[in-house]
Amino acid sequence: MASTIVKPQWSFGGVDCRRYVGPQPPPSAKSSSLRAASRGQPSRRLLVVRASENRNDSVKKLGMTDAECEAAVVAGNVPEAPPVPPAPAAPAGTPVVPLLPLSRRPRRNRRSPALRSAFQETSLSPANFVYPLFIHEGEEDTPIGAMPGCYRLGWRHGLVEEVAKARDVGVNSIVLFPKVPDALKSPTGDEAYNDNGLVPRTIRLLKDKYPDLVIYTDVALDPYSSDGHDGIVREDGVIMNDETVHQLCKQAVSQARAGADVVSPSDMMDGRVGAIRAALDAEGFHHVSIMSYTAKYASSFYGPFREALDSNPRFGDKKTYQMNPTNYREALIETREDESEGADILLVKPGLPYLDIIRLLRDNSPLPIAAYQVSGEYSMIKAGGVLKMIDEEKVMMESLMCLRRAGADIILTYFALQAARCLCGEKR
Ligand code: PBG
C-alpha cells in the first residue's frame, strides 16, 4: 500500500513553499537520547545519567572553568565578539526625515522569515484536502477540455492510480463524481441507487484496495437525470422536493452499503439531511457521516464541471433550489436546518467568491466547515497560469490558504494533488 505519513508545512507569503520547516532536534541532542528512544528506552533516564557524569571534564577542555571566565570579565578582561555592523546605507537622494512618532510598527513582526513563520495564524496541510475525481465506465482517461489537468478517469485503472498518487503525498480523502451514459438517465434518476451502478461499484473496488481511504460521495440526481436537474422535474418545470428526497435517501443508502464514509447531499432540497439521516440509521449505517451542502449558490462558476459530466440542465436553471448569490442571511436559515437535522459537516460552495459565507458559518456553528473550490475557480487559475498572466502555483496556494483563513476546515479542490505535492516539496 503506497501511503506516506507527511508533516508538511507551507510558509505563507513569499517564502518558498517547498521549504520544509518541520521540527528538528538540535545537532547535540541527536546522539544517545534519540538512539535510546528508538530502542524503546525512556530517553529521560539517559539524560539524567548524562547529567551526573563528570561535567568538569568537558568544560575544562575549552581552557577555563565558568568561575575563571566570570572572574576574567569582572576583572575587565572582556573577550572579543564581532562588532555591531554599521547601519546599512540608504540610496543617495533618500530624504532625511524625523522618525514618525509611532508606538506600534506592525512591520516589526514581519521582518524576517523566522518571525513571519512564528506568527503565522493559518496553516495548510494535505490532510485538509478532499480530492474530487471524475469517473466513467471507459478504460481510458479522457481529458476534460475546460479543466486542464483533470480527466474523466477509468474507474478500474486510472482512478486507482490517481488515488495512489494522492495518498503518496498525504491526501487520503476523495469525492466521486460519475459520468453516466445517457441511456441510463431517466426523469426519476433511478440509476442513482443501482447497487451495481458506477459509483457503488467504484467504492467497493477502492475500499478493497485502500480500506482506510476516506470516500465522500455526491448525493443528487443530476448525473442520472435525463433533465440534467438535481431533482425530479414536474410537467410544468417545478422541481419536486419531497419526491426527490425519497430518491436521495435510496441513493445515500446504496452508497453507504457500498462502503462510503461520508455522503454529501449537494441537491439543496428542503429536509433532505434529516431524511437521509433517518434512512441511513434505519439500515444500520449510523456510522456514516453526512456532509451537507448547506450554502450552495446558483453559480456560474460550475460551468466546467457540467461540461465534465455532461450534466447541464436541459432547460432552465437551478435557481429554484440553489441559493441566490445576493443572499447572506439566508445561509443562516440553511445552517440551522442542517444542524438540527443532524449534519456532521457544513459545506459552502463556491469557495473564493463566498469567503464571507464561510466566515458566517464558521462563527455561527461549532460543526466542521468545508469549502468547495469549484471547477470555475480552478479553471480560471489554470488559464491565468497557462497564459503567464499569474504565477499558477503561488496563486493556487494563496487561494487555498485564504479558504482556510476564512474558516474552512477542509477544502474540496481539484488542486488537491498538485498542492499537496507542493507542500511535500515535490515538483512535477
Ligand atoms: C451537482 C453538483 C455540481 C457541482 C458539484 N455537485 C454542479 C451543479 O450544481 O450544477 C459543481 C462542482 C464544480 O463546479 O466544481 N449536484
Tab-separated table of C-alpha atoms and ligand atoms in Angstrom:
chain	number	residue	atom	x	y	z
A	1	MET	CA	0.000	0.000	0.000
A	2	ALA	CA	1.553	3.248	-1.089
A	3	SER	CA	0.995	5.645	1.719
A	4	THR	CA	3.406	8.002	3.368
A	5	ILE	CA	2.904	9.967	6.519
A	6	VAL	CA	3.857	13.542	5.851
A	7	LYS	CA	4.071	16.504	8.162
A	8	PRO	CA	4.360	19.311	5.663
A	9	GLN	CA	4.221	22.991	6.317
A	10	TRP	CA	3.865	25.831	3.986
A	11	SER	CA	5.085	29.257	4.872
A	12	PHE	CA	2.689	31.800	3.529
A	13	GLY	CA	3.777	34.886	1.679
A	14	GLY	CA	6.940	34.991	-0.330
A	15	VAL	CA	8.625	32.014	1.247
A	16	ASP	CA	9.389	29.067	-0.981
A	17	CYS	CA	6.561	26.623	-0.416
A	18	ARG	CA	8.961	23.739	-0.908
A	19	ARG	CA	10.956	24.655	2.167
A	20	TYR	CA	10.249	22.205	4.923
A	21	VAL	CA	10.461	23.809	8.334
A	22	GLY	CA	9.315	20.933	10.464
A	23	PRO	CA	10.576	20.269	13.966
A	24	GLN	CA	14.253	19.306	14.016
A	25	PRO	CA	16.296	18.350	17.050
A	26	PRO	CA	19.395	20.477	17.641
A	27	PRO	CA	22.521	18.610	16.453
A	28	SER	CA	23.748	17.913	20.006
A	29	ALA	CA	20.526	16.193	21.057
A	30	LYS	CA	20.682	13.797	18.141
A	31	SER	CA	23.060	11.354	19.786
A	32	SER	CA	22.366	8.986	22.617
A	33	SER	CA	18.957	10.147	23.776
A	34	LEU	CA	17.398	9.742	20.324
A	35	ARG	CA	19.010	6.391	19.750
A	36	ALA	CA	17.755	5.301	23.141
A	37	ALA	CA	14.270	6.469	22.278
A	38	SER	CA	14.328	4.465	19.073
A	39	ARG	CA	15.247	1.359	21.049
A	40	GLY	CA	12.183	1.989	23.148
A	41	GLN	CA	14.043	3.107	26.280
A	42	PRO	CA	12.874	6.208	28.080
A	43	SER	CA	15.292	8.893	26.944
A	44	ARG	CA	14.800	10.879	30.118
A	45	ARG	CA	16.655	8.312	32.177
A	46	LEU	CA	19.633	8.532	29.877
A	47	LEU	CA	19.677	12.284	30.150
A	48	VAL	CA	19.750	12.022	33.929
A	49	VAL	CA	22.717	9.668	33.684
A	50	ARG	CA	24.486	12.160	31.424
A	51	ALA	CA	23.814	14.967	33.863
A	52	SER	CA	25.502	13.075	36.664
A	53	GLU	CA	28.620	12.352	34.618
A	54	ASN	CA	31.818	14.213	35.381
A	55	ARG	CA	30.811	17.578	33.965
A	56	ASN	CA	34.037	19.433	34.665
A	57	ASP	CA	35.966	17.258	32.221
A	58	SER	CA	34.252	18.550	29.139
A	59	VAL	CA	34.270	22.168	30.266
A	60	LYS	CA	37.955	22.070	31.129
A	61	LYS	CA	38.869	21.066	27.585
A	62	LEU	CA	37.926	24.604	26.480
A	63	GLY	CA	40.584	26.127	28.705
A	64	MET	CA	38.840	27.884	31.607
A	65	THR	CA	36.160	26.939	34.111
A	66	ASP	CA	32.957	29.002	34.346
A	67	ALA	CA	34.276	30.625	37.512
A	68	GLU	CA	37.524	31.618	35.769
A	69	CYS	CA	35.546	33.115	32.835
A	70	GLU	CA	33.381	35.152	35.187
A	71	ALA	CA	36.390	36.356	37.137
A	72	ALA	CA	38.085	37.455	33.904
A	73	VAL	CA	35.052	39.541	32.873
A	74	VAL	CA	34.771	41.086	36.349
A	75	ALA	CA	38.473	41.996	36.152
A	76	GLY	CA	37.767	43.868	32.915
A	77	ASN	CA	39.242	41.285	30.515
A	78	VAL	CA	36.148	41.064	28.328
A	79	PRO	CA	36.569	38.550	25.481
A	80	GLU	CA	36.153	39.815	21.945
A	81	ALA	CA	32.993	39.348	19.871
A	82	PRO	CA	32.229	40.740	16.412
A	83	PRO	CA	31.339	44.459	16.411
A	84	VAL	CA	27.804	45.657	15.709
A	85	PRO	CA	27.661	46.081	11.918
A	86	PRO	CA	27.351	49.649	10.594
A	87	ALA	CA	23.831	50.878	9.745
A	88	PRO	CA	23.096	49.966	6.108
A	89	ALA	CA	23.263	52.948	3.774
A	90	ALA	CA	20.159	54.313	2.086
A	91	PRO	CA	20.377	55.190	-1.623
A	92	ALA	CA	21.656	58.666	-2.489
A	93	GLY	CA	18.803	61.143	-2.564
A	94	THR	CA	16.808	59.448	0.207
A	95	PRO	CA	15.144	62.252	2.164
A	96	VAL	CA	16.300	62.751	5.738
A	97	VAL	CA	13.188	62.898	7.893
A	98	PRO	CA	12.357	62.867	11.611
A	99	LEU	CA	11.055	59.461	12.738
A	100	LEU	CA	7.299	59.172	12.808
A	101	PRO	CA	6.199	59.039	16.453
A	102	LEU	CA	4.747	55.524	16.273
A	103	SER	CA	4.284	53.333	19.327
A	104	ARG	CA	3.273	50.453	17.127
A	105	ARG	CA	5.065	49.392	13.971
A	106	PRO	CA	3.394	46.171	12.790
A	107	ARG	CA	6.217	45.606	10.301
A	108	ARG	CA	8.483	44.627	13.223
A	109	ASN	CA	6.779	41.218	13.399
A	110	ARG	CA	7.183	40.668	9.665
A	111	ARG	CA	10.835	41.483	9.206
A	112	SER	CA	12.339	38.017	8.813
A	113	PRO	CA	11.209	34.614	7.599
A	114	ALA	CA	11.638	33.205	11.108
A	115	LEU	CA	9.435	35.879	12.697
A	116	ARG	CA	6.845	35.571	9.942
A	117	SER	CA	6.572	31.835	10.338
A	118	ALA	CA	6.448	32.179	14.141
A	119	PHE	CA	3.396	34.435	13.881
A	120	GLN	CA	1.647	32.652	11.005
A	121	GLU	CA	-2.001	32.299	12.035
A	122	THR	CA	-3.187	29.805	9.435
A	123	SER	CA	-1.722	26.554	8.188
A	124	LEU	CA	-2.398	24.311	5.230
A	125	SER	CA	-1.834	20.577	5.086
A	126	PRO	CA	-2.685	17.760	2.644
A	127	ALA	CA	-4.891	16.415	5.453
A	128	ASN	CA	-7.214	19.389	4.823
A	129	PHE	CA	-7.865	18.393	1.210
A	130	VAL	CA	-10.663	16.341	-0.323
A	131	TYR	CA	-9.837	15.441	-3.930
A	132	PRO	CA	-12.853	15.460	-6.326
A	133	LEU	CA	-12.444	12.816	-9.026
A	134	PHE	CA	-14.494	12.270	-12.189
A	135	ILE	CA	-15.060	8.668	-13.193
A	136	HIS	CA	-16.571	6.906	-16.183
A	137	GLU	CA	-17.123	3.398	-17.468
A	138	GLY	CA	-14.280	3.564	-20.030
A	139	GLU	CA	-10.785	2.119	-19.755
A	140	GLU	CA	-9.095	5.336	-20.892
A	141	ASP	CA	-8.618	8.600	-19.030
A	142	THR	CA	-10.303	11.323	-21.088
A	143	PRO	CA	-9.059	14.906	-20.669
A	144	ILE	CA	-11.692	17.481	-19.694
A	145	GLY	CA	-11.325	20.428	-22.066
A	146	ALA	CA	-12.493	23.132	-19.674
A	147	MET	CA	-10.423	21.825	-16.747
A	148	PRO	CA	-6.772	21.482	-17.808
A	149	GLY	CA	-5.092	18.692	-15.838
A	150	CYS	CA	-8.401	16.957	-14.970
A	151	TYR	CA	-9.666	13.760	-16.555
A	152	ARG	CA	-12.659	11.529	-16.611
A	153	LEU	CA	-10.788	8.598	-15.106
A	154	GLY	CA	-11.412	4.973	-15.978
A	155	TRP	CA	-12.926	3.619	-12.764
A	156	ARG	CA	-10.885	0.429	-12.801
A	157	HIS	CA	-7.366	1.740	-13.570
A	158	GLY	CA	-6.883	5.490	-13.962
A	159	LEU	CA	-8.837	6.221	-10.804
A	160	VAL	CA	-6.955	3.711	-8.684
A	161	GLU	CA	-3.613	5.149	-9.879
A	162	GLU	CA	-4.725	8.708	-9.151
A	163	VAL	CA	-5.782	7.735	-5.628
A	164	ALA	CA	-2.393	6.078	-5.041
A	165	LYS	CA	-0.613	9.271	-6.139
A	166	ALA	CA	-2.753	11.375	-3.818
A	167	ARG	CA	-2.126	9.079	-0.844
A	168	ASP	CA	1.611	9.276	-1.502
A	169	VAL	CA	1.518	12.965	-0.617
A	170	GLY	CA	-0.916	12.715	2.291
A	171	VAL	CA	-4.291	13.239	0.564
A	172	ASN	CA	-6.417	10.381	1.824
A	173	SER	CA	-9.900	11.772	1.132
A	174	ILE	CA	-11.679	11.803	-2.214
A	175	VAL	CA	-15.140	12.608	-3.533
A	176	LEU	CA	-16.524	10.790	-6.565
A	177	PHE	CA	-18.470	12.287	-9.489
A	178	PRO	CA	-19.737	9.855	-12.117
A	179	LYS	CA	-20.248	10.445	-15.853
A	180	VAL	CA	-23.271	8.289	-16.529
A	181	PRO	CA	-24.164	7.020	-20.049
A	182	ASP	CA	-27.190	8.866	-21.466
A	183	ALA	CA	-29.047	5.567	-21.917
A	184	LEU	CA	-29.081	5.096	-18.123
A	185	LYS	CA	-30.547	8.533	-17.406
A	186	SER	CA	-34.243	8.935	-16.686
A	187	PRO	CA	-36.667	11.582	-15.382
A	188	THR	CA	-36.622	9.985	-11.905
A	189	GLY	CA	-32.874	9.216	-11.883
A	190	ASP	CA	-33.308	5.639	-10.636
A	191	GLU	CA	-29.784	4.660	-11.709
A	192	ALA	CA	-28.648	6.752	-8.713
A	193	TYR	CA	-29.459	3.850	-6.368
A	194	ASN	CA	-28.431	0.918	-8.518
A	195	ASP	CA	-26.191	-1.067	-6.140
A	196	ASN	CA	-24.168	-2.185	-9.147
A	197	GLY	CA	-24.003	1.265	-10.712
A	198	LEU	CA	-20.726	3.065	-11.397
A	199	VAL	CA	-20.391	4.778	-8.014
A	200	PRO	CA	-21.183	1.831	-5.685
A	201	ARG	CA	-19.015	-0.467	-7.823
A	202	THR	CA	-16.128	2.002	-7.671
A	203	ILE	CA	-16.463	2.439	-3.910
A	204	ARG	CA	-16.220	-1.326	-3.428
A	205	LEU	CA	-13.113	-1.503	-5.632
A	206	LEU	CA	-11.385	1.364	-3.793
A	207	LYS	CA	-12.254	0.044	-0.336
A	208	ASP	CA	-10.892	-3.341	-1.359
A	209	LYS	CA	-7.560	-1.768	-2.337
A	210	TYR	CA	-7.365	1.004	0.273
A	211	PRO	CA	-9.531	0.182	3.311
A	212	ASP	CA	-8.505	3.366	5.143
A	213	LEU	CA	-9.260	5.715	2.229
A	214	VAL	CA	-11.992	8.215	3.202
A	215	ILE	CA	-14.618	8.196	0.464
A	216	TYR	CA	-17.102	11.054	0.126
A	217	THR	CA	-19.977	10.696	-2.331
A	218	ASP	CA	-22.223	13.224	-4.019
A	219	VAL	CA	-25.937	12.811	-3.324
A	220	ALA	CA	-28.011	14.448	-6.081
A	221	LEU	CA	-29.858	13.271	-9.158
A	222	ASP	CA	-28.219	15.444	-11.836
A	223	PRO	CA	-25.728	12.885	-13.230
A	224	TYR	CA	-28.645	10.415	-13.554
A	225	SER	CA	-31.414	12.799	-14.607
A	226	SER	CA	-32.426	12.993	-18.265
A	227	ASP	CA	-33.366	16.602	-17.461
A	228	GLY	CA	-29.956	17.441	-16.006
A	229	HIS	CA	-31.580	18.660	-12.787
A	230	ASP	CA	-30.774	17.678	-9.212
A	231	GLY	CA	-34.364	16.580	-8.636
A	232	ILE	CA	-37.438	15.188	-10.364
A	233	VAL	CA	-38.953	17.710	-12.780
A	234	ARG	CA	-42.761	18.064	-12.950
A	235	GLU	CA	-44.535	18.726	-16.257
A	236	ASP	CA	-44.660	22.434	-15.515
A	237	GLY	CA	-40.921	22.616	-14.771
A	238	VAL	CA	-41.220	22.587	-10.969
A	239	ILE	CA	-38.523	20.542	-9.167
A	240	MET	CA	-40.455	18.236	-6.820
A	241	ASN	CA	-38.993	18.416	-3.316
A	242	ASP	CA	-40.271	15.556	-1.180
A	243	GLU	CA	-40.341	13.022	-4.016
A	244	THR	CA	-36.737	13.900	-4.838
A	245	VAL	CA	-35.745	13.475	-1.183
A	246	HIS	CA	-37.219	9.972	-1.316
A	247	GLN	CA	-34.858	9.139	-4.199
A	248	LEU	CA	-31.890	10.792	-2.466
A	249	CYS	CA	-32.412	8.610	0.608
A	250	LYS	CA	-32.227	5.495	-1.551
A	251	GLN	CA	-29.117	6.867	-3.263
A	252	ALA	CA	-27.376	7.622	0.045
A	253	VAL	CA	-28.202	4.183	1.459
A	254	SER	CA	-26.888	2.492	-1.682
A	255	GLN	CA	-23.622	4.453	-1.393
A	256	ALA	CA	-23.335	3.619	2.312
A	257	ARG	CA	-23.958	-0.052	1.582
A	258	ALA	CA	-21.039	0.019	-0.873
A	259	GLY	CA	-18.771	1.465	1.826
A	260	ALA	CA	-18.980	5.260	1.541
A	261	ASP	CA	-17.712	7.088	4.634
A	262	VAL	CA	-19.408	10.449	4.080
A	263	VAL	CA	-22.484	11.031	1.925
A	264	SER	CA	-22.804	14.599	0.679
A	265	PRO	CA	-26.192	15.901	-0.452
A	266	SER	CA	-25.495	18.689	-2.977
A	267	ASP	CA	-29.064	18.929	-4.274
A	268	MET	CA	-30.406	21.708	-1.987
A	269	MET	CA	-33.841	20.106	-1.493
A	270	ASP	CA	-35.504	21.047	1.803
A	271	GLY	CA	-35.339	18.481	4.606
A	272	ARG	CA	-33.006	16.059	2.886
A	273	VAL	CA	-30.410	15.915	5.656
A	274	GLY	CA	-32.903	14.719	8.267
A	275	ALA	CA	-34.483	12.251	5.866
A	276	ILE	CA	-31.111	10.830	4.797
A	277	ARG	CA	-30.012	10.558	8.452
A	278	ALA	CA	-33.145	8.572	9.280
A	279	ALA	CA	-32.760	6.354	6.200
A	280	LEU	CA	-29.106	5.605	6.978
A	281	ASP	CA	-29.855	4.834	10.625
A	282	ALA	CA	-32.768	2.577	9.705
A	283	GLU	CA	-30.417	0.485	7.560
A	284	GLY	CA	-27.712	0.279	10.230
A	285	PHE	CA	-25.444	2.977	8.796
A	286	HIS	CA	-25.372	5.204	11.884
A	287	HIS	CA	-21.563	5.431	11.480
A	288	VAL	CA	-21.823	7.037	8.023
A	289	SER	CA	-21.443	10.851	8.123
A	290	ILE	CA	-23.412	13.481	6.260
A	291	MET	CA	-21.635	16.460	4.749
A	292	SER	CA	-24.406	18.818	3.775
A	293	TYR	CA	-24.032	21.369	1.025
A	294	THR	CA	-25.523	23.931	3.383
A	295	ALA	CA	-24.974	27.096	1.378
A	296	LYS	CA	-24.791	26.123	-2.272
A	297	TYR	CA	-25.330	29.064	-4.565
A	298	ALA	CA	-26.773	29.099	-8.094
A	299	SER	CA	-23.380	29.968	-9.507
A	300	SER	CA	-21.891	30.359	-12.975
A	301	PHE	CA	-18.628	29.038	-11.567
A	302	TYR	CA	-19.949	25.457	-12.053
A	303	GLY	CA	-19.723	25.657	-15.859
A	304	PRO	CA	-16.614	23.480	-16.406
A	305	PHE	CA	-17.965	20.790	-14.039
A	306	ARG	CA	-21.178	20.492	-16.013
A	307	GLU	CA	-19.123	20.054	-19.157
A	308	ALA	CA	-17.068	17.370	-17.424
A	309	LEU	CA	-20.147	15.349	-16.541
A	310	ASP	CA	-22.287	16.458	-19.461
A	311	SER	CA	-24.834	17.417	-16.784
A	312	ASN	CA	-26.089	20.797	-17.953
A	313	PRO	CA	-29.787	21.317	-17.201
A	314	ARG	CA	-31.698	20.537	-20.419
A	315	PHE	CA	-33.832	23.615	-19.737
A	316	GLY	CA	-33.978	26.453	-17.276
A	317	ASP	CA	-31.560	26.888	-14.405
A	318	LYS	CA	-31.171	25.733	-10.810
A	319	LYS	CA	-32.339	28.947	-9.170
A	320	THR	CA	-35.426	27.437	-7.508
A	321	TYR	CA	-33.274	25.221	-5.322
A	322	GLN	CA	-29.725	26.613	-5.229
A	323	MET	CA	-29.347	29.892	-3.319
A	324	ASN	CA	-29.375	33.394	-4.760
A	325	PRO	CA	-25.767	34.686	-4.882
A	326	THR	CA	-27.023	38.010	-3.465
A	327	ASN	CA	-28.038	36.410	-0.158
A	328	TYR	CA	-26.083	36.278	3.090
A	329	ARG	CA	-28.560	35.917	5.977
A	330	GLU	CA	-30.366	33.093	4.183
A	331	ALA	CA	-27.261	30.940	4.714
A	332	LEU	CA	-28.065	31.040	8.437
A	333	ILE	CA	-31.503	29.529	7.828
A	334	GLU	CA	-29.900	26.634	5.960
A	335	THR	CA	-27.264	26.295	8.716
A	336	ARG	CA	-29.898	25.993	11.437
A	337	GLU	CA	-31.869	23.427	9.450
A	338	ASP	CA	-28.825	21.291	8.660
A	339	GLU	CA	-27.588	21.415	12.244
A	340	SER	CA	-30.928	20.384	13.680
A	341	GLU	CA	-31.390	17.652	11.079
A	342	GLY	CA	-28.056	16.082	12.069
A	343	ALA	CA	-25.458	17.170	9.512
A	344	ASP	CA	-21.881	16.337	10.530
A	345	ILE	CA	-20.117	18.827	8.245
A	346	LEU	CA	-21.437	22.052	6.674
A	347	LEU	CA	-20.255	22.994	3.182
A	348	VAL	CA	-20.110	26.345	1.399
A	349	LYS	CA	-19.918	26.441	-2.388
A	350	PRO	CA	-18.332	28.077	-4.399
A	351	GLY	CA	-15.275	28.983	-2.328
A	352	LEU	CA	-13.264	32.102	-3.020
A	353	PRO	CA	-16.134	34.392	-4.120
A	354	TYR	CA	-18.056	33.318	-0.994
A	355	LEU	CA	-15.449	33.760	1.761
A	356	ASP	CA	-17.920	35.870	3.738
A	357	ILE	CA	-20.327	32.933	3.854
A	358	ILE	CA	-17.575	30.582	5.047
A	359	ARG	CA	-16.796	33.018	7.859
A	360	LEU	CA	-20.508	33.394	8.648
A	361	LEU	CA	-20.941	29.654	9.102
A	362	ARG	CA	-17.673	29.376	10.996
A	363	ASP	CA	-18.814	31.978	13.510
A	364	ASN	CA	-22.311	30.552	13.863
A	365	SER	CA	-21.779	26.815	14.115
A	366	PRO	CA	-19.430	24.556	16.045
A	367	LEU	CA	-19.609	21.966	13.241
A	368	PRO	CA	-16.633	21.468	10.910
A	369	ILE	CA	-16.827	23.660	7.812
A	370	ALA	CA	-15.975	22.569	4.283
A	371	ALA	CA	-15.335	24.878	1.341
A	372	TYR	CA	-15.630	23.774	-2.275
A	373	GLN	CA	-13.188	25.470	-4.614
A	374	VAL	CA	-15.293	24.728	-7.684
A	375	SER	CA	-14.438	23.989	-11.288
A	376	GLY	CA	-14.652	27.596	-12.492
A	377	GLU	CA	-12.286	28.789	-9.779
A	378	TYR	CA	-9.842	26.035	-10.700
A	379	SER	CA	-10.037	26.713	-14.431
A	380	MET	CA	-9.506	30.465	-14.001
A	381	ILE	CA	-6.273	29.904	-12.093
A	382	LYS	CA	-5.130	27.285	-14.636
A	383	ALA	CA	-5.931	29.564	-17.562
A	384	GLY	CA	-4.181	32.534	-15.982
A	385	GLY	CA	-1.133	30.342	-15.395
A	386	VAL	CA	-1.055	28.950	-18.937
A	387	LEU	CA	-1.285	32.484	-20.331
A	388	LYS	CA	1.553	33.509	-17.985
A	389	MET	CA	-0.649	36.239	-16.521
A	390	ILE	CA	-0.250	34.915	-12.987
A	391	ASP	CA	2.073	32.501	-11.178
A	392	GLU	CA	-0.195	29.445	-11.113
A	393	GLU	CA	1.451	27.702	-8.188
A	394	LYS	CA	1.591	30.747	-5.929
A	395	VAL	CA	-1.988	31.777	-6.710
A	396	MET	CA	-3.150	28.195	-6.119
A	397	MET	CA	-1.501	28.051	-2.687
A	398	GLU	CA	-2.714	31.520	-1.724
A	399	SER	CA	-6.304	30.770	-2.696
A	400	LEU	CA	-6.278	27.561	-0.621
A	401	MET	CA	-4.723	29.326	2.354
A	402	CYS	CA	-7.359	32.062	2.128
A	403	LEU	CA	-10.152	29.482	2.245
A	404	ARG	CA	-8.587	28.133	5.433
A	405	ARG	CA	-8.200	31.629	6.887
A	406	ALA	CA	-11.882	32.334	6.222
A	407	GLY	CA	-12.754	29.347	8.400
A	408	ALA	CA	-12.753	26.184	6.282
A	409	ASP	CA	-11.509	23.042	7.998
A	410	ILE	CA	-11.457	21.041	4.800
A	411	ILE	CA	-11.300	22.116	1.166
A	412	LEU	CA	-12.679	20.210	-1.796
A	413	THR	CA	-10.284	21.177	-4.564
A	414	TYR	CA	-9.173	19.896	-7.960
A	415	PHE	CA	-5.734	21.185	-6.923
A	416	ALA	CA	-5.508	18.651	-4.069
A	417	LEU	CA	-2.751	16.543	-5.631
A	418	GLN	CA	-0.778	19.445	-7.113
A	419	ALA	CA	-0.966	21.473	-3.894
A	420	ALA	CA	-0.071	18.503	-1.683
A	421	ARG	CA	2.977	17.811	-3.859
A	422	CYS	CA	3.993	21.413	-3.434
A	423	LEU	CA	3.553	21.147	0.341
A	424	CYS	CA	5.655	17.999	0.388
A	425	GLY	CA	8.446	19.631	-1.567
A	426	GLU	CA	7.842	17.668	-4.736
A	427	LYS	CA	7.589	19.315	-8.085
A	428	ARG	CA	6.389	17.913	-11.357
B	1	PBG	C1	-24.437	18.858	-8.646
B	1	PBG	C2	-23.063	19.330	-8.387
B	1	PBG	C3	-22.451	20.396	-9.065
B	1	PBG	C4	-21.168	20.526	-8.571
B	1	PBG	C5	-20.997	19.553	-7.603
B	1	PBG	N1	-22.194	18.819	-7.471
B	1	PBG	C6	-22.932	21.239	-10.183
B	1	PBG	C7	-24.250	21.845	-10.152
B	1	PBG	O1	-24.806	22.132	-9.094
B	1	PBG	O2	-24.751	22.039	-11.238
B	1	PBG	C8	-20.205	21.567	-9.057
B	1	PBG	C9	-18.791	21.377	-8.741
B	1	PBG	C10	-17.872	22.233	-9.506
B	1	PBG	O3	-18.264	23.157	-10.261
B	1	PBG	O4	-16.668	22.017	-9.339
B	1	PBG	N2	-25.032	18.072	-7.726
